[in-house]
């Protein structure tokens, strides 16, 4: 997926000379996780701007560049540090167009990875997408594969609105078909990762593959799960997920973020609001335990696994 | 008055400042009285007694230079040439307001005038302004960006981080700190351990300059140098304009002024009588002064009436302009 | 309610000489909304520390004082600015005890008001409690009246854990009986603000009164609503609210925060997880529209009203 | 070597430093090799070549003075007297680790030693340390708090805000910036527009001092002054220790060193041979030096074995210690 994102940004930077990248370690180093490999060499230090360690001002600079008409990508090295960019995102980028009566556009894309399960501990393993979902005026994109990542990044760079593009670090190395051409993917349209009529598993990002794996396991016992990959959390494809649940009558929602206050609650309640009469069982959430993330062997007890998803599927089938 | 390198300061310019300062003063007085009358909610933060900074700084800019200011930036909006009617209409949250009536007193904006708005999160607009200045540099368009903020803002991380990055990248921005001695109730001496906020610059390697913010000529002169420096690609300047805040932080701030002496100080510091004296010294007649002042009052009365007569935004527009 | 909070803090500061207050405008001025009236005069500038405008470092200082054993209250003037304190809260205060293996305690209380409906606009009208609910390791308290505010503040100051104490600005002036004595209120126990058997209205903070008003209206047509005031969002009294819904079979969740990703989703899904089989109708959320908050006349179109709550009640009754 | 006001620096002290620097060096080498062997996950950030700062600074402190450090703070933990076994066990995330095995390489802590932990959010621990120093002042307990951080951290808002507030309140804290020339891949010259980070202090009114961080005597001397100043109630000092980072940022940092010259520089800068030469100059025998070095190796080998032999935390403990 890293290459697909790199390719999308490279294509768009060639097309649109106004695009600027800001962040730390994004120069010759190519970004903390190497997503920018080669961009510095191709586009130079004016457009690929390696800078000091100051997430708040870096995001503010990004907003200023965006206001001036530069689609700008700010990289926040771990989503755990989005806290430092949150004021600029929440109180400025997301609201400016609105409170200035539509006079300005903020074509800002904040790229940031979720770095879970690597054993980096409580300050480097979080999933904070739910925060961003709760901010009107922000787009929240979270792809699960290279093809989607490429198409969604192209969309994000042309959309002209403040966007947080969340990348799951475990997916960077994932391989898969990625279209050569310029094929933007519309926001707010989920992808059906697997078809099935018994249970709808709703997920996104790093949990898509475990959910598909769980579905394959359940299929061995004749339980056919539909796995929905939301792709974007804002806008949220409520109609798309309700359509599926109206057919299956059962829903499991899975994510790596801690359960309480996570995106899963919003997704589940969206199902209740749009498909309650079709529900044959309570919606179950599969998520991380409500704990700071420990290192070492304890870590695996906190994050949800394919096994947990499968167990939830069997539970809603009862 | 300090006249260094201000040979271009003639009576005509001073008269324009004089009229504009009255325009700002009357605007703020109308803002306060209409707020008190309940013509709009929230609050309003007058820049009364800080008008000299508005006019002196604006005169050093080209129309295409960009300005960012705070909730206390009505005067900067006026000095940048925003339409007085649209400003008062915005305070009253009317459809005809410069921000469509949904921003209010703290969110005045007119991009067509390169006034990129007033902001209500202290210091948050400083990196944004510097980012726009970086765009000027990337495009080589010769424009300069100016950002106004207060003494309180000079304690926020966003300000310091920006000083570092803007100096590092030599972006064409001028940081103008309006040191009016207070952050709501907190006097600068209880917030800042150094004498002059301009000294902040020493830790970042950019020039720091302190001037009397109630002397428009001093502000103008210092701004011209800072703007020229930025335009020539030499990077940012931190300009501290020492001034005095009018009676209270905002029209709703609790009780009376936190500090009696300061309460009176602004009257002594009031830049308008001082400029008036200078104009008299230069032989400007009372009639001329009076007619300028009256004109300032008239345009404000018209703006007030326009705002009152304007319609509120259409309810169905509430969800407009969230996304482009 | 302001006086009740003031009283609780004063009582506890007299009892516990280690307590320190940090913030801006908290000195002679008495706090942005006057909650600290008289504390500076009684306890002096060492314990009531008015300071520079730097929410991030102020919160960090508060954590340091707390680690050293000082129960510390940091005031963030508007909850909209919690963004600036969020790194210290999320990545430090909430997690330190955990990642240091229980060696430290962080008796930090961050007091911050929700300042909605005053016409202050997009940057001064938000309700961000959902963010804090999503952070394991934080307590989130949000009282709806003086008596609860006093008891809960006493608890917060003695609890020894990082706590965000959210005060609704419209409630400051509210009057009501406040116990003289020292009566801490346990966390995680909701309060039944009104009894009824037809619909359960679940709410907190500034929406409690509008919900009770709506209940009174509905009662005129014989619809008896139970109104639950959560009082604390973390811990969340899931069992308490499910008990009520098991009885009524109908639930409306109301808050002033924007709907998507708000606490209402978590509350609703908690009902689904604990009382699904008793639900006779889909749970309905009453919340602010998913927009930045405008000023002027538009503002009233965004915030939820008693009328909206009543409409939701009638809807679930159908 | 710079000896000013270091009359108390005798061969015994230098020998202790020598042994401790080897102890830290071997600890870090074991950390890297055991990480590479897969004995623990995440990553580890060695302070190899920065050991002189650890020993020089720690010697200027009392046992009850408090220390805060970063993920690159293994050496500071050792210098503050933490048990080597519990440290290596923590890296391996074992039950016997100083943080119970759930903090790992970036979260070492032992409150009983007044080592208040290492932190993985750059600069976030700086205001926390200053807050603890404020407690020292309020209690008048005569203790001083020291916080270590890097050059990259000196660009973060939390650092600047803290300099302002700590100086304003004269809290007994010493800010020690370990300037190793890089923030991951970013060289300081691409991040900071001033020559010395100590110059940051000028914008805040506290003293700023720069020393050669690879000379333990220089670090010790400067620290003694800063600590004395803090203890006497005169407020904080910003002490910049110029040093060189070992090969890479962390054991997993991509590829090889970002900058070839620097890659070699650390070897030239390596403080251990330099101190060894000084000891020889003072007539310390090779046997003595060797035995010290061997002792450092032995304790580390024991610590390594202890860590390997220790059990992982009990699964049922995963939810412990979230709340007090
Ligand atoms: C980040 C942030 N913190 C606090 C506030 C509340 N507040 C509004 S204005 C103000 C005082 C700012 O003082 P200063 O920067 O000196 O500007 P002045 O009002 O004096 O012009 C404060 C604390 C805010 N709006 N934003
Ligand atoms: C707020 C924050 N931003 C980014 C990171 C990622 N990161 C970890 S270490 C580091 C470099 C810090 O450099 P410096 O302060 O010089 O310390 P050094 O690693 O050189 O000791 C970065 C960017 C982080 N952990 N926290
Ligand atoms: Mg001020
Ligand atoms: Mg460094």
Tab-separated table of C-alpha atoms and ligand atoms in Angstrom, chain A residues 25 53 55 77 81 84 124, chain D residues 71-72 120-122 150-153 156 180 182-184 245 249, ligand 2:
chain	number	residue	atom	x	y	z
A	25	UNK	CA	11.837	13.124	7.975
A	53	UNK	CA	9.696	18.967	15.014
A	55	UNK	CA	3.377	19.357	14.651
A	77	UNK	CA	4.443	10.642	12.044
A	81	UNK	CA	0.621	12.805	17.853
A	84	UNK	CA	-0.605	18.229	18.781
A	124	UNK	CA	2.715	4.855	19.761
D	71	UNK	CA	13.211	7.139	25.157
D	72	UNK	CA	16.963	7.726	24.677
D	120	UNK	CA	8.186	8.790	24.098
D	121	UNK	CA	6.338	11.963	23.146
D	122	UNK	CA	9.031	14.435	22.203
D	150	UNK	CA	17.044	16.411	22.396
D	151	UNK	CA	17.694	19.104	19.822
D	152	UNK	CA	14.513	18.140	18.014
D	153	UNK	CA	12.508	18.684	21.178
D	156	UNK	CA	8.277	21.929	20.121
D	180	UNK	CA	23.274	15.134	19.036
D	182	UNK	CA	19.829	14.928	14.495
D	183	UNK	CA	16.121	14.431	14.986
D	184	UNK	CA	15.763	11.015	13.355
D	245	UNK	CA	24.499	10.462	17.854
D	249	UNK	CA	18.169	6.943	15.535
E	2	LIG	C1	5.651	14.844	19.443
E	2	LIG	C2	6.422	13.806	18.728
E	2	LIG	N1	6.698	13.973	17.415
E	2	LIG	C3	7.397	13.067	16.732
E	2	LIG	C4	7.844	11.918	17.343
E	2	LIG	C5	8.656	10.867	16.572
E	2	LIG	N2	10.052	10.955	17.015
E	2	LIG	C6	10.530	10.144	17.976
E	2	LIG	S1	12.102	10.546	18.368
E	2	LIG	C7	12.146	11.799	17.265
E	2	LIG	C8	13.401	12.624	17.088
E	2	LIG	C9	13.630	13.505	18.262
E	2	LIG	O1	14.879	14.117	18.081
E	2	LIG	P1	15.645	14.739	19.301
E	2	LIG	O2	14.691	15.545	20.125
E	2	LIG	O3	16.836	15.447	18.780
E	2	LIG	O4	16.065	13.517	20.205
E	2	LIG	P2	17.096	12.344	19.812
E	2	LIG	O5	16.263	11.226	19.242
E	2	LIG	O6	18.081	12.904	18.819
E	2	LIG	O7	17.736	11.944	21.105
E	2	LIG	C10	10.948	11.907	16.589
E	2	LIG	C11	10.671	12.893	15.533
E	2	LIG	C12	7.511	11.746	18.721
E	2	LIG	N3	7.866	10.636	19.377
E	2	LIG	N4	6.824	12.702	19.370
